[in-house]
C-alpha cells in the first residue's frame, strides 16, 4: 500500500477568502499500486476510498454553507453541472423550477466526478468528436487510471505529444521556411488551451509535454541536426513569448535516462550528442526481431500511420532527386515510410516505458486503443500539421492549412512577422489597408484581432482611425482591439469616434457608462457595477421596451439589443484578474459535438425569470438567430445565475420546448477554450465587439484595484 499525505480539497474561488476542506484521515487516499494497471479495479479501489472523503466533504460543505456567506466567491466550474444536480433534487425537468430554489450551493464534486470532467475535456479534442462519438475509445479506461492517479494526489494531469520535428524538406511548395511560423504559434495556443480547459474543471490543471521526434527521422529525410536544433529552440522561445506556460518540452535524452545534462544545453553539446542519442534510443527500445511488413499488415493503427507517411512523403521528397517515373518515386516513398515506422516503433516504445503516467496524445488518426488522436490546429477541412503546410486565415479568422504554393496570390497576401520571416497567408481585403498607418493585424486565439503600430515608437492618434473599418472587422472576427494608439482615454475623442462607428444607443444615464465597482450593497443592484463575476450574456437583454407584436397584436416587452459594444480601458485589472470573456457563435457551431446539430438547436426556445423589481418573465426566446449583416447563426442566451452565486439580482433560465440538459451543453460550449477568448484589457485599449455574434462575461476582480472601463453601445 502507498500512503498518501493528508489531502486538501479547495473550492475554486472567483474572489474572496479561500475556503478549504481538509481530509484528516490519511488512508482516504491509500491505494494499492499493484492494481494500477487494471483500470476497472483501480477505479473501484479509488471509489471505495473516496467514499469516506465524499461523506466528509458533504458534512463540511453543509457546515460552511450554513455558517458562511459564499455568494459571489465560489465558481460554478468546481461543482456539478446544473442538470446533474437537478436530477438529485427532482424527478423530471418539469419540476425543476419548483424544486430548486437557487439558494443552496450544490454539492462538492467527488474524485469520480472530477475524473469524468477531465475525460470529458479530453474527449472534446478527439478527431472523431464532431463526427462519430459512438466510435469506441479504447484508451479511455487507461486514461481514467492515469487521470485518477493525478487527481487523488492533487497534481497536474500529465500529457505527452510526439510532434514538432522540423519543417518539411520541401521548402519550395509546402512550407514557408525552416523556422516555426504562425501555424506553430496557433498549435501551441491550442495545446495551452487544452491544459487550461482541464484547469477549468480541475484546479491543479494539466501540462502537455512535447517530445520532438525530429532526431528520429531527420537523417533519413535529408534534414541536418542543426536545422532540427534551430527549429526546436525557436519553438521553445515562441511558447515562452506567447505565455504557453503549460506546454513543456522533452528531448531524446530524457527518454534515455541520461544524467548530468540539465537544460539549457548549448548548440555545440546538442550537435555533438545527437547522433549517439538517436543510435542509443534505437538500440534500447526497438523490439527484437521487429518485422515492419508484418506490423503494417496486422496492426490497424500502424497501417493508418504508414499510409499517412506515404501521402506526405510524396510531396516532402518531390524536390529531392530526379525521379525517373512516378512508380520509382512511389517505391522510394514506401521504403522511407517503412524506415520511419521502424524508428517510430522505437520512439513510441521509449515513450510508453518512460512516460507511464502521461496521457498519450497523437497527431495521427488511429484506432485510439492507446492514445488520443487530435488535430493540433482548429482548422476547417483536412487536418494538416504546421510543419507540413502553411496557415491560411480568412477575414473572419477561420483557419485552413495548405501547401504554400497552392495559395492563390490574387486573393491572399503573405504576412511577415516582426523579424521579417514569412508567417502565414491572409485573405486580401481593403479592411487591412489603413493609409498613413503602418499597423499589424494580429489574430488572437481562438477569436479576435489586435491592431497595433508595427513600430511601437509610432504615435498614431486614435482620432485618425477609420471606425467603419473597425466596425466591419468586428463583424467578421470579434473582438477588435486597438492597442498602442494615443488619445484613447480622451472623453471627447472617445465619444466622437462612437458616432463615427454607428448610431449611438443611449441609456437612462446617457450614452457612456463607467463600468466599475459602485460599492452598492443593494441586492437588487446589477453585478455589472460590482466586483463579482457575471453570467454569460449579451448586452441589452434587460433593456426592455413595450412594442406591439405584429403577429398577434399583443403588447409585449422586447429587448432593445445594441449591435456593438465599444470600450476603452481607463484602469485595467492586473493580469488574470477581472478578465473579459468573449464567446464566438461561429466557433460555437464549428466545435459543436456530435450528435448535436445546428438544425436541432435552431428549434429551441427558452424563458427567463429575473429577480429585479420589474418582475417580468421573458418567454419563448430563440436560442439561435441570424446575424443581420452576414446571415450566420448566432447564439442568444443568458446564463442561469442563482442566489448562491451572487449577492445581487438573479435569474432562472429554462428551455421551454426541450430537455434542460441543453443548458449544460450551452454553458460547456460558451466557456470552451476553443470558442471563448479569455481577454485581459491593457491600459488605454480600445475594444469593439459584435454584440450579436458574440456572447460575453467578466470574471471577478479584486476589490480596491480600481478597475474601470468606459462603455458605449452602438447600432
mmCIF file of N, CA and C in Angstrom, residues 484-558:
data_model
loop_
_atom_site.group_PDB
_atom_site.id
_atom_site.type_symbol
_atom_site.label_atom_id
_atom_site.label_comp_id
_atom_site.label_asym_id
_atom_site.label_seq_id
_atom_site.Cartn_x
_atom_site.Cartn_y
_atom_site.Cartn_z
ATOM 1 N N UNK A 484 -1.914 50.523 -28.351
ATOM 2 C CA UNK A 484 -0.726 51.303 -28.677
ATOM 3 C C UNK A 484 -1.024 52.604 -29.389
ATOM 4 N N UNK A 485 -2.310 53.004 -29.455
ATOM 5 C CA UNK A 485 -2.691 54.275 -30.059
ATOM 6 C C UNK A 485 -2.800 55.342 -28.961
ATOM 7 N N UNK A 486 -2.668 56.601 -29.345
ATOM 8 C CA UNK A 486 -2.806 57.700 -28.386
ATOM 9 C C UNK A 486 -4.234 58.232 -28.396
ATOM 10 N N UNK A 487 -4.574 59.016 -27.387
ATOM 11 C CA UNK A 487 -5.868 59.715 -27.279
ATOM 12 C C UNK A 487 -7.052 58.770 -27.074
ATOM 13 N N UNK A 488 -6.806 57.567 -26.626
ATOM 14 C CA UNK A 488 -7.913 56.608 -26.481
ATOM 15 C C UNK A 488 -8.714 56.820 -25.204
ATOM 16 N N UNK A 489 -8.162 57.546 -24.238
ATOM 17 C CA UNK A 489 -8.898 57.793 -22.994
ATOM 18 C C UNK A 489 -9.360 59.248 -22.897
ATOM 19 N N UNK A 490 -9.250 59.960 -24.007
ATOM 20 C CA UNK A 490 -9.790 61.311 -24.076
ATOM 21 C C UNK A 490 -11.303 61.209 -24.244
ATOM 22 N N UNK A 491 -12.065 61.760 -23.303
ATOM 23 C CA UNK A 491 -13.512 61.569 -23.284
ATOM 24 C C UNK A 491 -14.179 62.089 -24.554
ATOM 25 N N UNK A 492 -13.789 63.280 -25.011
ATOM 26 C CA UNK A 492 -14.416 63.850 -26.204
ATOM 27 C C UNK A 492 -14.124 63.014 -27.440
ATOM 28 N N UNK A 493 -12.863 62.600 -27.576
ATOM 29 C CA UNK A 493 -12.492 61.787 -28.740
ATOM 30 C C UNK A 493 -13.185 60.428 -28.682
ATOM 31 N N UNK A 494 -13.231 59.828 -27.495
ATOM 32 C CA UNK A 494 -13.862 58.520 -27.338
ATOM 33 C C UNK A 494 -15.329 58.579 -27.772
ATOM 34 N N UNK A 495 -16.049 59.585 -27.336
ATOM 35 C CA UNK A 495 -17.463 59.682 -27.690
ATOM 36 C C UNK A 495 -17.637 60.038 -29.169
ATOM 37 N N UNK A 496 -16.782 60.892 -29.696
ATOM 38 C CA UNK A 496 -16.879 61.263 -31.109
ATOM 39 C C UNK A 496 -16.655 60.054 -32.017
ATOM 40 N N UNK A 497 -15.699 59.212 -31.679
ATOM 41 C CA UNK A 497 -15.417 58.026 -32.500
ATOM 42 C C UNK A 497 -16.564 57.021 -32.444
ATOM 43 N N UNK A 498 -17.348 57.041 -31.353
ATOM 44 C CA UNK A 498 -18.528 56.172 -31.280
ATOM 45 C C UNK A 498 -19.521 56.544 -32.373
ATOM 46 N N UNK A 499 -19.727 57.846 -32.592
ATOM 47 C CA UNK A 499 -20.665 58.298 -33.624
ATOM 48 C C UNK A 499 -20.140 58.000 -35.023
ATOM 49 N N UNK A 500 -18.810 57.926 -35.180
ATOM 50 C CA UNK A 500 -18.237 57.535 -36.471
ATOM 51 C C UNK A 500 -18.471 56.053 -36.753
ATOM 52 N N UNK A 501 -18.587 55.274 -35.682
ATOM 53 C CA UNK A 501 -18.763 53.823 -35.827
ATOM 54 C C UNK A 501 -20.204 53.462 -36.170
ATOM 55 N N UNK A 502 -21.164 54.258 -35.702
ATOM 56 C CA UNK A 502 -22.567 53.955 -35.962
ATOM 57 C C UNK A 502 -23.471 54.862 -35.169
ATOM 58 N N UNK A 503 -24.744 54.459 -35.047
ATOM 59 C CA UNK A 503 -25.717 55.222 -34.274
ATOM 60 C C UNK A 503 -25.612 54.829 -32.811
ATOM 61 N N UNK A 504 -25.352 55.796 -31.972
ATOM 62 C CA UNK A 504 -25.176 55.523 -30.545
ATOM 63 C C UNK A 504 -26.531 55.244 -29.904
ATOM 64 N N UNK A 505 -26.597 54.178 -29.098
ATOM 65 C CA UNK A 505 -27.835 53.831 -28.388
ATOM 66 C C UNK A 505 -27.738 54.345 -26.952
ATOM 67 N N UNK A 506 -28.545 55.349 -26.595
ATOM 68 C CA UNK A 506 -28.466 55.906 -25.241
ATOM 69 C C UNK A 506 -29.193 55.041 -24.221
ATOM 70 N N UNK A 507 -28.795 55.183 -22.965
ATOM 71 C CA UNK A 507 -29.467 54.568 -21.837
ATOM 72 C C UNK A 507 -30.045 55.680 -20.954
ATOM 73 N N UNK A 508 -30.651 55.297 -19.869
ATOM 74 C CA UNK A 508 -31.256 56.294 -18.983
ATOM 75 C C UNK A 508 -30.214 57.217 -18.368
ATOM 76 N N UNK A 509 -28.968 56.736 -18.245
ATOM 77 C CA UNK A 509 -27.896 57.525 -17.635
ATOM 78 C C UNK A 509 -27.105 58.319 -18.670
ATOM 79 N N UNK A 510 -27.439 58.192 -19.957
ATOM 80 C CA UNK A 510 -26.697 58.873 -21.008
ATOM 81 C C UNK A 510 -26.125 57.879 -21.994
ATOM 82 N N UNK A 511 -25.085 58.281 -22.724
ATOM 83 C CA UNK A 511 -24.540 57.382 -23.743
ATOM 84 C C UNK A 511 -23.351 56.582 -23.232
ATOM 85 N N UNK A 512 -22.640 57.091 -22.226
ATOM 86 C CA UNK A 512 -21.419 56.418 -21.766
ATOM 87 C C UNK A 512 -21.571 55.973 -20.324
ATOM 88 N N UNK A 513 -21.248 54.701 -20.098
ATOM 89 C CA UNK A 513 -21.276 54.182 -18.736
ATOM 90 C C UNK A 513 -19.855 53.901 -18.270
ATOM 91 N N UNK A 514 -19.571 54.271 -17.019
ATOM 92 C CA UNK A 514 -18.311 53.910 -16.392
ATOM 93 C C UNK A 514 -18.525 52.583 -15.672
ATOM 94 N N UNK A 515 -17.945 51.542 -16.211
ATOM 95 C CA UNK A 515 -18.132 50.197 -15.655
ATOM 96 C C UNK A 515 -17.058 49.970 -14.599
ATOM 97 N N UNK A 516 -17.465 50.089 -13.348
ATOM 98 C CA UNK A 516 -16.539 49.901 -12.236
ATOM 99 C C UNK A 516 -17.344 49.513 -11.004
ATOM 100 N N UNK A 517 -16.639 49.205 -9.939
ATOM 101 C CA UNK A 517 -17.299 48.812 -8.704
ATOM 102 C C UNK A 517 -17.964 50.035 -8.068
ATOM 103 N N UNK A 518 -19.306 49.999 -8.018
ATOM 104 C CA UNK A 518 -20.052 51.108 -7.416
ATOM 105 C C UNK A 518 -20.180 50.955 -5.910
ATOM 106 N N UNK A 519 -19.729 49.804 -5.393
ATOM 107 C CA UNK A 519 -19.801 49.522 -3.950
ATOM 108 C C UNK A 519 -21.226 49.726 -3.415
ATOM 109 N N UNK A 520 -22.163 49.244 -4.215
ATOM 110 C CA UNK A 520 -23.582 49.361 -3.874
ATOM 111 C C UNK A 520 -24.053 48.049 -3.251
ATOM 112 N N UNK A 521 -24.448 48.041 -1.974
ATOM 113 C CA UNK A 521 -24.857 46.792 -1.320
ATOM 114 C C UNK A 521 -26.290 46.365 -1.627
ATOM 115 N N UNK A 522 -27.030 47.172 -2.373
ATOM 116 C CA UNK A 522 -28.432 46.869 -2.666
ATOM 117 C C UNK A 522 -28.526 45.532 -3.405
ATOM 118 N N UNK A 523 -29.247 44.542 -2.855
ATOM 119 C CA UNK A 523 -29.339 43.230 -3.510
ATOM 120 C C UNK A 523 -30.042 43.270 -4.867
ATOM 121 N N UNK A 524 -30.748 44.374 -5.153
ATOM 122 C CA UNK A 524 -31.395 44.497 -6.453
ATOM 123 C C UNK A 524 -30.482 45.157 -7.481
ATOM 124 N N UNK A 525 -29.281 45.510 -7.073
ATOM 125 C CA UNK A 525 -28.325 46.129 -7.989
ATOM 126 C C UNK A 525 -27.794 45.086 -8.974
ATOM 127 N N UNK A 526 -27.108 45.561 -9.974
ATOM 128 C CA UNK A 526 -26.566 44.688 -11.011
ATOM 129 C C UNK A 526 -25.139 44.268 -10.682
ATOM 130 N N UNK A 527 -24.791 43.067 -11.105
ATOM 131 C CA UNK A 527 -23.407 42.606 -10.936
ATOM 132 C C UNK A 527 -22.446 43.387 -11.825
ATOM 133 N N UNK A 528 -22.975 44.093 -12.840
ATOM 134 C CA UNK A 528 -22.117 44.844 -13.758
ATOM 135 C C UNK A 528 -21.253 45.836 -12.993
ATOM 136 N N UNK A 529 -21.839 46.518 -12.007
ATOM 137 C CA UNK A 529 -21.115 47.525 -11.242
ATOM 138 C C UNK A 529 -20.692 46.994 -9.875
ATOM 139 N N UNK A 530 -20.285 45.742 -9.853
ATOM 140 C CA UNK A 530 -19.734 45.118 -8.650
ATOM 141 C C UNK A 530 -18.392 44.502 -9.015
ATOM 142 N N UNK A 531 -17.763 43.825 -8.058
ATOM 143 C CA UNK A 531 -16.517 43.103 -8.348
ATOM 144 C C UNK A 531 -16.779 41.634 -8.641
ATOM 145 N N UNK A 532 -18.050 41.241 -8.598
ATOM 146 C CA UNK A 532 -18.393 39.834 -8.798
ATOM 147 C C UNK A 532 -18.235 39.402 -10.250
ATOM 148 N N UNK A 533 -18.163 38.106 -10.432
ATOM 149 C CA UNK A 533 -18.265 37.537 -11.774
ATOM 150 C C UNK A 533 -19.678 37.748 -12.291
ATOM 151 N N UNK A 534 -19.815 37.714 -13.602
ATOM 152 C CA UNK A 534 -21.116 37.906 -14.228
ATOM 153 C C UNK A 534 -21.495 36.661 -15.022
ATOM 154 N N UNK A 535 -22.783 36.468 -15.270
ATOM 155 C CA UNK A 535 -23.198 35.355 -16.133
ATOM 156 C C UNK A 535 -22.861 35.646 -17.592
ATOM 157 N N UNK A 536 -22.703 34.621 -18.390
ATOM 158 C CA UNK A 536 -22.519 34.789 -19.827
ATOM 159 C C UNK A 536 -23.815 35.353 -20.404
ATOM 160 N N UNK A 537 -23.703 36.415 -21.219
ATOM 161 C CA UNK A 537 -24.911 37.109 -21.682
ATOM 162 C C UNK A 537 -24.586 37.936 -22.924
ATOM 163 N N UNK A 538 -25.589 38.659 -23.403
ATOM 164 C CA UNK A 538 -25.372 39.687 -24.408
ATOM 165 C C UNK A 538 -26.001 40.976 -23.900
ATOM 166 N N UNK A 539 -25.399 42.111 -24.228
ATOM 167 C CA UNK A 539 -25.864 43.393 -23.696
ATOM 168 C C UNK A 539 -27.231 43.756 -24.272
ATOM 169 N N UNK A 540 -28.029 44.448 -23.443
ATOM 170 C CA UNK A 540 -29.339 44.916 -23.867
ATOM 171 C C UNK A 540 -30.464 43.943 -23.607
ATOM 172 N N UNK A 541 -30.141 42.778 -23.060
ATOM 173 C CA UNK A 541 -31.181 41.776 -22.824
ATOM 174 C C UNK A 541 -32.271 42.317 -21.898
ATOM 175 N N UNK A 542 -31.866 43.102 -20.892
ATOM 176 C CA UNK A 542 -32.831 43.644 -19.940
ATOM 177 C C UNK A 542 -33.174 45.117 -20.221
ATOM 178 N N UNK A 543 -32.748 45.605 -21.385
ATOM 179 C CA UNK A 543 -33.172 46.951 -21.794
ATOM 180 C C UNK A 543 -34.476 46.784 -22.567
ATOM 181 N N UNK A 544 -35.609 46.881 -21.856
ATOM 182 C CA UNK A 544 -36.903 46.472 -22.397
ATOM 183 C C UNK A 544 -37.759 47.659 -22.805
ATOM 184 N N UNK A 545 -38.407 47.494 -23.947
ATOM 185 C CA UNK A 545 -39.359 48.482 -24.444
ATOM 186 C C UNK A 545 -40.660 47.771 -24.813
ATOM 187 N N UNK A 546 -41.780 48.469 -24.597
ATOM 188 C CA UNK A 546 -43.071 47.893 -24.973
ATOM 189 C C UNK A 546 -43.302 48.083 -26.468
ATOM 190 N N UNK A 547 -43.648 46.966 -27.129
ATOM 191 C CA UNK A 547 -43.942 47.008 -28.554
ATOM 192 C C UNK A 547 -45.146 46.123 -28.849
ATOM 193 N N UNK A 548 -45.860 46.433 -29.911
ATOM 194 C CA UNK A 548 -46.989 45.615 -30.346
ATOM 195 C C UNK A 548 -46.460 44.519 -31.258
ATOM 196 N N UNK A 549 -46.745 43.284 -30.891
ATOM 197 C CA UNK A 549 -46.329 42.149 -31.714
ATOM 198 C C UNK A 549 -47.226 42.098 -32.952
ATOM 199 N N UNK A 550 -46.656 42.271 -34.146
ATOM 200 C CA UNK A 550 -47.485 42.276 -35.360
ATOM 201 C C UNK A 550 -48.177 40.939 -35.620
ATOM 202 N N UNK A 551 -47.655 39.870 -35.022
ATOM 203 C CA UNK A 551 -48.245 38.558 -35.259
ATOM 204 C C UNK A 551 -49.602 38.397 -34.584
ATOM 205 N N UNK A 552 -49.736 38.929 -33.341
ATOM 206 C CA UNK A 552 -50.993 38.740 -32.620
ATOM 207 C C UNK A 552 -51.583 40.034 -32.066
ATOM 208 N N UNK A 553 -50.914 41.176 -32.306
ATOM 209 C CA UNK A 553 -51.440 42.453 -31.858
ATOM 210 C C UNK A 553 -51.349 42.697 -30.373
ATOM 211 N N UNK A 554 -50.599 41.854 -29.658
ATOM 212 C CA UNK A 554 -50.479 41.968 -28.210
ATOM 213 C C UNK A 554 -49.241 42.789 -27.861
ATOM 214 N N UNK A 555 -49.413 43.693 -26.875
ATOM 215 C CA UNK A 555 -48.285 44.488 -26.412
ATOM 216 C C UNK A 555 -47.350 43.625 -25.574
ATOM 217 N N UNK A 556 -46.045 43.662 -25.918
ATOM 218 C CA UNK A 556 -45.060 42.832 -25.224
ATOM 219 C C UNK A 556 -43.807 43.654 -24.926
ATOM 220 N N UNK A 557 -43.082 43.190 -23.902
ATOM 221 C CA UNK A 557 -41.773 43.775 -23.620
ATOM 222 C C UNK A 557 -40.733 43.120 -24.526
ATOM 223 N N UNK A 558 -39.956 43.959 -25.219
ATOM 224 C CA UNK A 558 -38.973 43.458 -26.174
ATOM 225 C C UNK A 558 -37.602 44.025 -25.821
#
